Amino acid sequence: MAGSMELPAKGGFCFDLCRRNAMLEKSGLKMPGFLKTGTTIVGLVFKDGVVLGADTRATEGPIVADKNCEKIHFMAPNIYCCGAGTAADTEAVTDMVSSQLQLHRYATSRESRVVTALTLLKTHLFNYQGHVSAALVLGGVDVTGPHLHTVYPHGSTDTLPFATMGSGSLAAMSVFESKYKEGLTREEGIQLVAEAISAGIFNDLGSGSNVDVCVITQGGTEYLRNHEEPNPRTYVSSKGFSFATGHTEVLSTRVRQIGPVVAEGGPVVAEGDVMEEGL
Amino acid sequence: MGDSQYSFSLTTFSPSGKLVQIEHALTAVGSGQTSLGIKAANGVVIATEKKLPSILVDETSVQKIQSLTPNIGVVYSGMGPDFRVLVRKSRKQAQQYYQLYKETIPVTQLVRETAAVMQEFTQSGGVRPFGVSLLIAGYDDNGPQLYQVDPSGSYFSWKASAMGKNVSNAKTFLEKRYTEDMELDDAIHTAILTLKEGYEGQISANNIEIGVIRADREFKVLTPAEIKDFLEEVE
C-alpha cells in the first residue's frame, strides 16, 4: 500500500483503513474470512496437577482448514495454554507471552508462575479491548501449586477447578459437570478430559478430528499429541494409484539442459557463507 | 539517542587516528578480574575469578557467568553493571530473533548483534562505550564456538582466550597447553590451572566460577560442589 501510515505512539491498533474497507464492501468486494478455530478446549485440576485437552480441527467458515492442528501452546516448561477463537490471535499472543516469560526467568533465575502468565495475557488482551480474539484455558504447576484459569478476549479471567472454552464448550462442560470430582488420579483425569473433548468433537460442528492431551505435574510435563484418534481417514484403495508406462500416448520428446552440470566432487560451498571476523 | 544538547558523540577521533575513549575502555577491561575461555573438541568452557570486595559479601548472590539462551553463555572482564545491561539486551535480541524466524539464534548471529550494540555506544550522542569485554561460548549446528567481543564492537573467534588483569600470562599459558583435539574435561582442568597461575591467594570452589556447554547444547554454570571435584582432580 503506497503512502506512510503513522502508528499511534503507544502501540495498539490503527483504524485508518476501516472507512476504506467499509466503502469497498459496499461496492461489492467480498472480504476474506479469518481462520476461527471453532474449538473445544478444556482443563481440569487433579490430585497431582492439571490436565489440558483440545480438539484438532481448524475451520474457515464451513471449511475445515486444518484437520490436525495444535491448539495446546507452550508457555513455559511448567505452563501450557489452550487457545480458542482466531487462530492467528491465539498463536501470536501465546508466543509473545512465552517469550516474555523466558526473559523473566532469566532475570529472576526462577521457574515461571501461572499467575505471571495470566497477568501478562490479560493485560495485553485488555489493552486491545477485545479486538484480539483469543479465548484461552491456561494451566500449569508452579511452586505455589497447580493452577487453572480461563481468559476471555476482553481480558477478564476466572480461576476454576475445571473449565471449557470454544464452540464445543457446552458439550464438554456437560461431561465435566456430571463426572468431575476432586482428587482425581492421573488416569481418571486424562480419561475425563478425553471424554469431554470427544463430546465436543462429535456434537459440535466447529470441533473435530483428534484429541490432544497435556498433563502437567510437579515432576514434569507430558504432551500427548493425538492421544485419541476417533476419526481416522479410510482410503478406498490402500495402494493408491498406479500409472503404468504406455497408458499415456507420448506425442513428442525434447530434452534441454537448464543448469550447470555438477562436478565430480559434489556441490561447492559459496565463499560468501563464511562469516567475516575482526572487522 | 541522548538529549538534544548531547546529540554529538563523546567518542571522537584523536589526531593519531585512535578513539581514545575506546582505549580507556580497554584499560578498564584490563584492570578487571581475569576471565578466560577454551574451545574443546566437544564443548566450550568459560571461567572467571570471583574476588569479592569483603568476606561479608554473600557470594551466592553474585553470578558473573550468565546464560543468554539455553545454548549460549557469557562471561566478562571489566565493569559488572555494564555487563548486566548487555546481558539484558542480548537476551531480548535472542528472543526477538526467535519470534521473527522461529529458529533458535545461531551463536554467530547473537555475537554480531551484541557487537553491534557495543559499537552503537561508540558512535551515539551522550553515551560512553561499555567498559567490558565479553567471552561468548555457545554450541549450535556449527559445533562449539567461542567469541570475544571488545568495547569497540569488534569480535573474534578464539580457540582459547583470556581477558583482564592477568591476560598476557594467561594467554602464554594457554598457548602452551592448548591442543586441537582437547576433550572438554581436559579443557576444564586447563582453565582451572590457568586461573590458578595468576590467582593472588588460595583458589577454591567459592572464589571462581566455571560455565560449561557440551554436545547436549545446554549451558550450565557449575555448582561449587562440581567445581570442588574438578579442583581435586587438578591437584
Short mmCIF file of C-alpha atoms in Angstrom, two decimals:
data_model
loop_
_atom_site.label_atom_id
_atom_site.label_comp_id
_atom_site.label_asym_id
_atom_site.label_seq_id
_atom_site.Cartn_x
_atom_site.Cartn_y
_atom_site.Cartn_z
CA MET A 1 0.00 0.00 0.00
CA ALA A 2 1.56 3.31 -1.01
CA GLY A 3 1.97 6.24 1.36
CA SER A 4 3.11 6.35 5.00
CA MET A 5 0.94 5.30 7.94
CA GLU A 6 1.58 6.69 11.40
CA LEU A 7 1.02 4.08 14.10
CA PRO A 8 -0.24 5.53 17.40
CA ALA A 9 2.73 6.32 19.63
CA LYS A 10 1.94 3.80 22.37
CA GLY A 11 1.03 0.83 20.14
CA GLY A 12 -2.49 -0.52 19.73
CA PHE A 13 -4.44 -0.79 16.52
CA CYS A 14 -4.65 1.82 13.78
CA PHE A 15 -8.20 2.04 12.42
CA ASP A 16 -7.42 4.33 9.46
CA LEU A 17 -8.37 1.76 6.85
CA CYS A 18 -11.79 0.88 8.31
CA ARG A 19 -13.56 3.58 6.32
CA ARG A 20 -11.89 2.38 3.14
CA ASN A 21 -12.86 -1.22 3.89
CA ALA A 22 -16.48 -0.26 4.55
CA MET A 23 -16.56 1.60 1.24
CA LEU A 24 -15.07 -1.38 -0.60
CA GLU A 25 -17.56 -3.77 0.98
CA LYS A 26 -20.42 -1.55 -0.03
CA SER A 27 -19.20 -1.54 -3.63
CA GLY A 28 -19.33 -5.32 -3.70
CA LEU A 29 -15.91 -6.61 -2.56
CA LYS A 30 -16.11 -9.82 -0.57
CA MET A 31 -13.86 -9.58 2.48
CA PRO A 32 -11.61 -12.62 3.14
CA GLY A 33 -12.67 -14.56 6.21
CA PHE A 34 -10.25 -15.21 9.04
CA LEU A 35 -9.43 -18.61 10.42
CA LYS A 36 -11.53 -19.17 13.56
CA THR A 37 -10.63 -22.26 15.48
CA GLY A 38 -14.28 -23.15 16.35
CA THR A 39 -12.91 -25.31 19.07
CA THR A 40 -13.37 -27.46 22.11
CA ILE A 41 -10.71 -26.80 24.74
CA VAL A 42 -10.82 -27.98 28.36
CA GLY A 43 -8.77 -28.17 31.51
CA LEU A 44 -9.11 -29.71 34.93
CA VAL A 45 -7.19 -29.89 38.19
CA PHE A 46 -6.46 -33.37 39.51
CA LYS A 47 -4.61 -34.71 42.53
CA ASP A 48 -1.05 -34.06 41.32
CA GLY A 49 -1.52 -31.20 38.84
CA VAL A 50 -3.55 -30.16 35.80
CA VAL A 51 -4.70 -31.89 32.62
CA LEU A 52 -5.40 -29.81 29.49
CA GLY A 53 -7.23 -31.08 26.42
CA ALA A 54 -8.13 -29.81 22.95
CA ASP A 55 -9.56 -31.00 19.64
CA THR A 56 -7.56 -30.54 16.41
CA ARG A 57 -9.92 -29.03 13.84
CA ALA A 58 -9.32 -25.53 12.44
CA THR A 59 -12.23 -24.09 10.42
CA GLU A 60 -12.52 -21.28 7.88
CA GLY A 61 -16.26 -20.72 7.81
CA PRO A 62 -17.82 -24.04 6.69
CA ILE A 63 -14.49 -25.49 5.50
CA VAL A 64 -12.05 -27.50 7.58
CA ALA A 65 -8.77 -25.68 7.01
CA ASP A 66 -6.56 -27.95 9.14
CA LYS A 67 -7.58 -31.45 10.16
CA ASN A 68 -4.83 -31.85 12.73
CA CYS A 69 -3.70 -28.51 14.11
CA GLU A 70 -2.09 -27.96 17.55
CA LYS A 71 -4.19 -25.93 19.96
CA ILE A 72 -2.22 -26.57 23.13
CA HIS A 73 0.56 -23.98 23.14
CA PHE A 74 3.79 -23.94 25.10
CA MET A 75 4.16 -21.05 27.54
CA ALA A 76 6.85 -22.33 29.90
CA PRO A 77 8.20 -25.82 30.72
CA ASN A 78 5.59 -25.99 33.51
CA ILE A 79 2.78 -23.95 31.91
CA TYR A 80 0.69 -24.70 28.81
CA CYS A 81 -2.21 -22.80 27.24
CA CYS A 82 -5.12 -23.99 25.06
CA GLY A 83 -6.43 -21.41 22.59
CA ALA A 84 -9.87 -20.85 21.02
CA GLY A 85 -11.02 -18.02 18.78
CA THR A 86 -8.98 -16.61 15.92
CA ALA A 87 -6.02 -18.95 15.33
CA ALA A 88 -3.56 -16.17 14.49
CA ASP A 89 -4.50 -14.26 17.64
CA THR A 90 -4.12 -17.23 19.98
CA GLU A 91 -0.83 -18.21 18.32
CA ALA A 92 0.61 -14.69 18.43
CA VAL A 93 -0.44 -13.86 21.98
CA THR A 94 0.80 -17.16 23.45
CA ASP A 95 4.12 -16.85 21.56
CA MET A 96 4.60 -13.31 22.79
CA VAL A 97 3.87 -14.13 26.44
CA SER A 98 6.04 -17.26 26.22
CA SER A 99 8.93 -15.05 25.08
CA GLN A 100 8.30 -12.57 27.90
CA LEU A 101 8.21 -15.40 30.44
CA GLN A 102 11.58 -16.69 29.19
CA LEU A 103 13.16 -13.26 29.66
CA HIS A 104 11.58 -13.05 33.11
CA ARG A 105 13.04 -16.45 34.03
CA TYR A 106 16.50 -15.27 33.03
CA ALA A 107 16.12 -12.09 35.04
CA THR A 108 14.80 -13.80 38.21
CA SER A 109 16.53 -17.24 37.97
CA ARG A 110 13.22 -18.79 39.00
CA GLU A 111 10.59 -21.05 37.49
CA SER A 112 7.68 -19.12 35.91
CA ARG A 113 4.42 -18.88 37.84
CA VAL A 114 0.99 -19.39 36.29
CA VAL A 115 -0.29 -16.08 37.67
CA THR A 116 2.55 -14.29 35.84
CA ALA A 117 1.45 -15.77 32.52
CA LEU A 118 -2.15 -14.97 33.43
CA THR A 119 -1.43 -11.32 34.21
CA LEU A 120 0.69 -10.81 31.08
CA LEU A 121 -2.08 -12.30 28.93
CA LYS A 122 -4.98 -10.40 30.47
CA THR A 123 -3.13 -7.08 30.39
CA HIS A 124 -2.38 -7.49 26.70
CA LEU A 125 -5.94 -8.55 25.83
CA PHE A 126 -7.49 -5.71 27.84
CA ASN A 127 -5.23 -3.18 26.12
CA TYR A 128 -6.64 -4.33 22.78
CA GLN A 129 -10.21 -4.03 24.07
CA GLY A 130 -11.34 -7.44 22.81
CA HIS A 131 -10.09 -6.96 19.25
CA VAL A 132 -7.51 -9.71 19.84
CA SER A 133 -9.95 -12.60 19.64
CA ALA A 134 -8.24 -15.13 21.91
CA ALA A 135 -10.14 -17.22 24.46
CA LEU A 136 -7.67 -19.29 26.46
CA VAL A 137 -7.51 -22.06 29.01
CA LEU A 138 -4.26 -21.60 30.91
CA GLY A 139 -2.95 -24.32 33.19
CA GLY A 140 0.27 -25.17 34.97
CA VAL A 141 2.05 -26.18 38.15
CA ASP A 142 4.48 -23.93 39.99
CA VAL A 143 5.91 -23.51 43.50
CA THR A 144 2.51 -22.39 44.80
CA GLY A 145 0.75 -25.48 43.42
CA PRO A 146 -1.44 -26.40 40.41
CA HIS A 147 -3.49 -23.64 38.78
CA LEU A 148 -6.18 -23.49 36.08
CA HIS A 149 -7.58 -20.28 34.59
CA THR A 150 -9.78 -19.16 31.70
CA VAL A 151 -9.01 -15.91 29.88
CA TYR A 152 -11.63 -14.11 27.79
CA PRO A 153 -10.88 -11.88 24.76
CA HIS A 154 -11.74 -8.70 26.66
CA GLY A 155 -9.26 -9.50 29.38
CA SER A 156 -11.34 -10.97 32.20
CA THR A 157 -10.20 -14.19 33.87
CA ASP A 158 -11.64 -16.95 36.03
CA THR A 159 -9.91 -19.41 38.32
CA LEU A 160 -11.60 -22.79 38.28
CA PRO A 161 -11.12 -26.46 39.15
CA PHE A 162 -12.42 -27.42 35.68
CA ALA A 163 -13.04 -25.25 32.62
CA THR A 164 -14.12 -25.42 28.99
CA MET A 165 -13.96 -22.84 26.16
CA GLY A 166 -14.80 -22.62 22.47
CA SER A 167 -17.84 -23.53 20.38
CA GLY A 168 -17.82 -27.05 21.86
CA SER A 169 -17.61 -25.83 25.44
CA LEU A 170 -21.24 -26.66 26.27
CA ALA A 171 -20.88 -30.26 25.14
CA ALA A 172 -17.63 -30.61 27.09
CA MET A 173 -18.96 -28.87 30.18
CA SER A 174 -21.90 -31.25 30.39
CA VAL A 175 -19.39 -34.12 30.70
CA PHE A 176 -17.40 -32.30 33.38
CA GLU A 177 -20.46 -31.25 35.39
CA SER A 178 -21.71 -34.80 35.64
CA LYS A 179 -18.42 -36.63 36.17
CA TYR A 180 -15.86 -34.28 37.79
CA LYS A 181 -14.84 -34.82 41.37
CA GLU A 182 -11.92 -33.56 43.45
CA GLY A 183 -8.82 -35.69 43.92
CA LEU A 184 -8.94 -37.48 40.55
CA THR A 185 -5.96 -39.67 39.69
CA ARG A 186 -3.85 -39.10 36.59
CA GLU A 187 -5.59 -41.84 34.60
CA GLU A 188 -9.05 -40.65 35.66
CA GLY A 189 -8.13 -37.07 34.76
CA ILE A 190 -6.90 -37.98 31.27
CA GLN A 191 -9.93 -40.21 30.73
CA LEU A 192 -12.35 -37.45 31.73
CA VAL A 193 -10.60 -34.82 29.59
CA ALA A 194 -10.63 -37.14 26.58
CA GLU A 195 -14.33 -37.80 27.12
CA ALA A 196 -15.12 -34.09 27.33
CA ILE A 197 -13.19 -33.32 24.14
CA SER A 198 -14.86 -36.23 22.37
CA ALA A 199 -18.25 -34.81 23.35
CA GLY A 200 -17.20 -31.59 21.62
CA ILE A 201 -15.78 -33.40 18.60
CA PHE A 202 -18.94 -35.39 17.94
CA ASN A 203 -21.62 -32.86 18.93
CA ASP A 204 -20.12 -29.56 17.69
CA LEU A 205 -19.51 -28.88 14.01
CA GLY A 206 -16.66 -26.49 14.75
CA SER A 207 -14.66 -29.19 16.52
CA GLY A 208 -13.41 -32.49 15.20
CA SER A 209 -10.61 -34.91 14.34
CA ASN A 210 -8.34 -35.93 17.21
CA VAL A 211 -7.90 -35.40 20.95
CA ASP A 212 -4.71 -33.71 22.23
CA VAL A 213 -3.94 -34.01 25.94
CA CYS A 214 -1.31 -32.34 28.10
CA VAL A 215 -0.57 -33.46 31.68
CA ILE A 216 1.38 -31.08 33.93
CA THR A 217 2.66 -32.10 37.36
CA GLN A 218 5.37 -31.01 39.77
CA GLY A 219 7.63 -33.68 38.28
CA GLY A 220 7.25 -32.52 34.67
CA THR A 221 5.01 -32.19 31.65
CA GLU A 222 3.71 -34.80 29.23
CA TYR A 223 2.37 -33.58 25.91
CA LEU A 224 0.21 -36.40 24.50
CA ARG A 225 -0.26 -35.30 20.92
CA ASN A 226 -3.15 -37.17 19.26
CA HIS A 227 -3.84 -39.12 22.44
CA GLU A 228 -7.03 -40.41 20.80
CA GLU A 229 -7.82 -40.58 17.10
CA PRO A 230 -11.56 -41.30 16.89
CA ASN A 231 -11.84 -40.10 13.27
CA PRO A 232 -9.33 -41.99 11.16
CA ARG A 233 -9.24 -41.47 7.38
CA THR A 234 -10.31 -44.52 5.42
CA TYR A 235 -8.91 -44.70 1.93
CA VAL A 236 -10.71 -46.51 -0.89
CA SER A 237 -7.51 -48.06 -2.22
CA SER A 238 -4.68 -48.64 0.23
CA LYS A 239 -2.09 -48.92 -2.52
CA GLY A 240 -3.15 -45.64 -4.15
CA PHE A 241 -2.91 -45.07 -7.89
CA SER A 242 -0.64 -46.80 -10.35
CA PHE A 243 0.45 -45.10 -13.53
CA ALA A 244 1.92 -47.82 -15.73
CA THR A 245 4.01 -46.65 -18.69
CA GLY A 246 2.31 -46.96 -22.03
CA HIS A 247 -1.13 -45.80 -20.85
CA THR A 248 -0.50 -42.23 -21.93
CA GLU A 249 0.44 -41.52 -25.53
CA VAL A 250 3.71 -39.54 -25.87
CA LEU A 251 3.37 -37.05 -28.71
CA SER A 252 6.91 -35.57 -28.71
CA THR A 253 10.05 -35.51 -26.54
CA ARG A 254 12.57 -32.69 -26.11
CA VAL A 255 15.49 -32.78 -23.61
CA ARG A 256 17.10 -29.47 -22.63
CA GLN A 257 19.89 -28.80 -20.15
CA ILE A 258 18.75 -26.00 -17.85
CA GLY A 259 21.54 -25.78 -15.28
CA PRO A 260 25.28 -26.36 -14.90
CA VAL A 261 26.46 -29.95 -14.62
CA VAL A 262 27.64 -30.63 -11.02
CA ALA A 263 31.33 -31.55 -10.85
CA GLU A 264 32.59 -34.90 -9.57
CA GLY A 265 33.28 -33.69 -6.04
CA GLY A 266 29.74 -32.54 -5.33
CA PRO A 267 28.31 -29.05 -4.66
CA VAL A 268 30.76 -26.29 -3.66
CA VAL A 269 30.09 -24.11 -0.57
CA ALA A 270 29.96 -20.46 -1.64
CA GLU A 271 32.72 -18.31 -0.17
CA GLY A 272 30.23 -15.75 0.97
CA ASP A 273 28.85 -18.18 3.57
CA VAL A 274 31.97 -17.88 5.73
CA MET A 275 31.50 -15.17 8.39
CA GLU A 276 33.87 -12.18 8.29
CA GLU A 277 35.63 -11.51 11.56
CA GLY A 278 37.85 -8.98 13.22
CA LEU A 279 36.26 -6.03 11.47
CA MET B 1 19.95 8.75 21.26
CA GLY B 2 20.52 11.27 24.06
CA ASP B 3 19.30 14.80 24.72
CA SER B 4 19.46 17.45 22.00
CA GLN B 5 22.27 19.10 23.96
CA TYR B 6 24.22 15.85 23.72
CA SER B 7 23.45 14.89 20.16
CA PHE B 8 27.17 14.84 19.45
CA SER B 9 29.24 11.75 20.13
CA LEU B 10 31.54 11.76 23.15
CA THR B 11 33.81 9.25 21.42
CA THR B 12 35.84 11.29 18.97
CA PHE B 13 38.99 10.63 16.96
CA SER B 14 42.40 11.79 18.15
CA PRO B 15 44.86 13.25 15.62
CA SER B 16 46.69 9.91 15.53
CA GLY B 17 43.55 8.15 14.35
CA LYS B 18 42.72 6.47 17.66
CA LEU B 19 39.45 6.55 19.55
CA VAL B 20 40.81 7.44 22.96
CA GLN B 21 37.60 6.56 24.82
CA ILE B 22 37.78 3.03 23.49
CA GLU B 23 41.43 2.76 24.52
CA HIS B 24 40.41 3.83 28.02
CA ALA B 25 37.56 1.32 27.98
CA LEU B 26 40.08 -1.39 27.15
CA THR B 27 42.17 -0.21 30.10
CA ALA B 28 39.10 -0.60 32.31
CA VAL B 29 38.76 -4.14 30.98
CA GLY B 30 42.44 -4.79 31.54
CA SER B 31 42.17 -3.92 35.20
CA GLY B 32 39.15 -6.16 35.71
CA GLN B 33 39.26 -9.68 37.16
CA THR B 34 40.75 -12.33 34.90
CA SER B 35 38.41 -14.41 32.81
CA LEU B 36 39.13 -17.00 30.12
CA GLY B 37 37.56 -19.43 27.71
CA ILE B 38 38.67 -22.61 25.95
CA LYS B 39 37.03 -24.30 22.98
CA ALA B 40 37.40 -28.08 23.14
CA ALA B 41 36.53 -30.66 20.51
CA ASN B 42 33.22 -31.48 22.17
CA GLY B 43 32.28 -28.30 24.03
CA VAL B 44 33.36 -24.95 25.44
CA VAL B 45 34.36 -23.86 28.95
CA ILE B 46 34.48 -20.29 30.30
CA ALA B 47 35.74 -19.33 33.71
CA THR B 48 36.49 -16.31 35.86
CA GLU B 49 37.83 -15.29 39.24
CA LYS B 50 35.16 -14.24 41.68
CA LYS B 51 37.03 -11.98 44.10
CA LEU B 52 34.54 -10.21 46.35
CA PRO B 53 35.34 -6.87 47.99
CA SER B 54 34.88 -8.27 51.51
CA ILE B 55 34.28 -11.56 53.30
CA LEU B 56 30.96 -10.14 54.45
CA VAL B 57 29.56 -10.26 50.90
CA ASP B 58 27.16 -13.18 50.31
CA GLU B 59 28.97 -14.94 47.45
CA THR B 60 25.87 -16.93 46.45
CA SER B 61 24.19 -13.67 45.39
CA VAL B 62 26.88 -12.89 42.81
CA GLN B 63 26.86 -14.72 39.49
CA LYS B 64 29.33 -13.43 36.93
CA ILE B 65 28.67 -16.10 34.29
CA GLN B 66 25.19 -15.77 32.72
CA SER B 67 23.09 -17.63 30.14
CA LEU B 68 21.89 -15.70 27.12
CA THR B 69 19.95 -18.62 25.63
CA PRO B 70 19.77 -22.29 26.69
CA ASN B 71 22.80 -22.99 24.46
CA ILE B 72 24.83 -19.78 24.79
CA GLY B 73 26.61 -18.42 27.88
CA VAL B 74 28.77 -15.38 28.55
CA VAL B 75 31.44 -14.14 30.96
CA TYR B 76 33.13 -10.74 31.18
CA SER B 77 36.09 -8.76 32.41
CA GLY B 78 35.55 -5.13 33.40
CA MET B 79 32.56 -3.29 34.84
CA GLY B 80 29.82 -5.51 36.22
CA PRO B 81 26.91 -3.06 35.78
CA ASP B 82 27.78 -2.54 32.09
CA PHE B 83 27.78 -6.34 31.71
CA ARG B 84 24.28 -6.58 33.17
CA VAL B 85 22.94 -4.09 30.61
CA LEU B 86 24.48 -6.04 27.72
CA VAL B 87 23.18 -9.37 29.02
CA ARG B 88 19.65 -7.96 29.22
CA LYS B 89 19.83 -6.55 25.71
CA SER B 90 21.31 -9.74 24.24
CA ARG B 91 18.66 -11.94 25.85
CA LYS B 92 15.95 -9.77 24.36
CA GLN B 93 17.60 -9.84 20.93
CA ALA B 94 17.74 -13.64 21.07
CA GLN B 95 14.00 -13.77 21.85
CA GLN B 96 13.20 -11.32 19.06
CA TYR B 97 15.24 -13.39 16.60
CA TYR B 98 13.23 -16.45 17.59
CA GLN B 99 9.94 -14.59 17.24
CA LEU B 100 10.91 -13.46 13.76
CA TYR B 101 12.48 -16.62 12.33
CA LYS B 102 11.17 -19.36 14.68
CA GLU B 103 14.76 -20.61 14.80
CA THR B 104 16.97 -20.50 17.91
CA ILE B 105 19.55 -17.81 17.29
CA PRO B 106 22.89 -19.14 15.98
CA VAL B 107 25.92 -18.16 18.08
CA THR B 108 27.40 -16.05 15.30
CA GLN B 109 24.21 -14.03 14.92
CA LEU B 110 23.95 -13.26 18.64
CA VAL B 111 27.61 -12.24 18.74
CA ARG B 112 27.05 -9.99 15.76
CA GLU B 113 24.02 -8.31 17.30
CA THR B 114 25.70 -7.82 20.68
CA ALA B 115 28.78 -6.38 18.98
CA ALA B 116 26.52 -4.03 17.01
CA VAL B 117 25.06 -2.71 20.27
CA MET B 118 28.53 -2.12 21.68
CA GLN B 119 29.55 -0.28 18.51
CA GLU B 120 26.42 1.89 18.67
CA PHE B 121 27.60 3.23 22.01
CA THR B 122 30.84 4.41 20.40
CA GLN B 123 29.05 6.47 17.82
CA SER B 124 25.95 7.90 19.55
CA GLY B 125 25.23 11.14 21.38
CA GLY B 126 25.52 11.41 25.12
CA VAL B 127 26.73 7.87 25.81
CA ARG B 128 30.06 6.24 26.59
CA PRO B 129 31.44 2.91 25.39
CA PHE B 130 30.80 -0.21 27.53
CA GLY B 131 33.62 -0.96 29.96
CA VAL B 132 33.54 -4.72 29.39
CA SER B 133 34.94 -7.34 27.07
CA LEU B 134 32.78 -10.41 26.68
CA LEU B 135 33.61 -14.05 26.10
CA ILE B 136 30.58 -15.69 24.49
CA ALA B 137 30.50 -19.51 24.48
CA GLY B 138 27.92 -21.50 22.59
CA TYR B 139 27.10 -24.77 20.87
CA ASP B 140 24.87 -24.85 17.80
CA ASP B 141 24.70 -26.58 14.41
CA ASN B 142 28.18 -25.27 13.63
CA GLY B 143 29.59 -27.00 16.68
CA PRO B 144 31.23 -25.46 19.76
CA GLN B 145 32.20 -21.79 19.39
CA LEU B 146 33.99 -19.15 21.48
CA TYR B 147 33.91 -15.45 20.64
CA GLN B 148 35.45 -12.41 22.28
CA VAL B 149 33.70 -9.03 21.91
CA ASP B 150 35.53 -5.79 22.76
CA PRO B 151 34.19 -2.35 23.81
CA SER B 152 34.78 -1.12 20.24
CA GLY B 153 32.34 -3.69 18.92
CA SER B 154 34.92 -5.85 17.17
CA TYR B 155 34.63 -9.59 17.67
CA PHE B 156 36.98 -12.52 17.16
CA SER B 157 36.55 -16.25 17.22
CA TRP B 158 39.08 -17.92 19.51
CA LYS B 159 40.23 -21.42 20.24
CA ALA B 160 41.27 -20.17 23.66
CA SER B 161 41.47 -16.67 25.08
CA ALA B 162 41.84 -14.68 28.27
CA MET B 163 40.98 -11.13 29.37
CA GLY B 164 41.50 -8.89 32.36
CA LYS B 165 44.36 -8.39 34.80
CA ASN B 166 46.46 -11.42 34.01
CA VAL B 167 45.86 -11.55 30.28
CA SER B 168 49.43 -11.91 28.98
CA ASN B 169 50.49 -14.66 31.40
CA ALA B 170 47.20 -16.46 30.96
CA LYS B 171 47.43 -16.34 27.16
CA THR B 172 51.02 -17.63 27.20
CA PHE B 173 49.93 -20.47 29.48
CA LEU B 174 47.00 -21.29 27.20
CA GLU B 175 49.18 -21.22 24.08
CA LYS B 176 51.46 -23.82 25.61
CA ARG B 177 48.65 -26.05 26.88
CA TYR B 178 46.11 -25.85 24.07
CA THR B 179 45.72 -28.81 21.68
CA GLU B 180 43.30 -29.06 18.75
CA ASP B 181 41.64 -32.30 19.86
CA MET B 182 41.28 -31.42 23.54
CA GLU B 183 38.37 -33.05 25.37
CA LEU B 184 36.09 -30.79 27.42
CA ASP B 185 37.13 -32.22 30.78
CA ASP B 186 40.81 -31.58 29.89
CA ALA B 187 39.83 -28.05 28.91
CA ILE B 188 38.16 -27.52 32.30
CA HIS B 189 41.33 -28.68 34.07
CA THR B 190 43.44 -26.38 31.89
CA ALA B 191 41.09 -23.49 32.63
CA ILE B 192 41.44 -24.06 36.38
CA LEU B 193 45.22 -24.28 36.11
CA THR B 194 45.34 -21.06 34.08
CA LEU B 195 43.26 -19.24 36.70
CA LYS B 196 45.45 -20.67 39.44
CA GLU B 197 48.58 -19.26 37.76
CA GLY B 198 47.61 -15.65 38.27
CA TYR B 199 45.47 -16.01 41.37
CA GLU B 200 46.53 -13.98 44.38
CA GLY B 201 45.68 -16.16 47.32
CA GLN B 202 44.17 -19.60 47.62
CA ILE B 203 41.86 -20.76 44.83
CA SER B 204 38.71 -22.58 46.00
CA ALA B 205 35.28 -23.67 44.77
CA ASN B 206 33.73 -20.48 46.11
CA ASN B 207 36.02 -17.88 44.57
CA ILE B 208 35.98 -19.00 40.95
CA GLU B 209 33.08 -19.51 38.54
CA ILE B 210 33.01 -22.01 35.67
CA GLY B 211 30.46 -22.27 32.85
CA VAL B 212 30.33 -25.27 30.54
CA ILE B 213 28.47 -26.29 27.38
CA ARG B 214 28.72 -29.80 25.95
CA ALA B 215 27.26 -31.59 22.94
CA ASP B 216 23.90 -31.68 24.75
CA ARG B 217 23.78 -27.92 23.98
CA GLU B 218 22.76 -26.89 27.49
CA PHE B 219 24.83 -24.13 29.01
CA LYS B 220 25.33 -24.66 32.73
CA VAL B 221 27.17 -22.82 35.45
CA LEU B 222 28.91 -25.42 37.62
CA THR B 223 27.89 -25.63 41.27
CA PRO B 224 30.57 -25.16 43.95
CA ALA B 225 30.37 -28.91 44.62
CA GLU B 226 31.13 -29.70 40.97
CA ILE B 227 33.99 -27.18 40.90
CA LYS B 228 35.39 -28.80 44.02
CA ASP B 229 35.53 -32.18 42.23
CA PHE B 230 37.44 -30.66 39.31
CA LEU B 231 39.80 -28.83 41.70
CA GLU B 232 40.58 -32.07 43.48
CA GLU B 233 41.33 -33.79 40.16
CA VAL B 234 43.73 -30.98 39.26
CA GLU B 235 45.70 -31.22 42.47
#
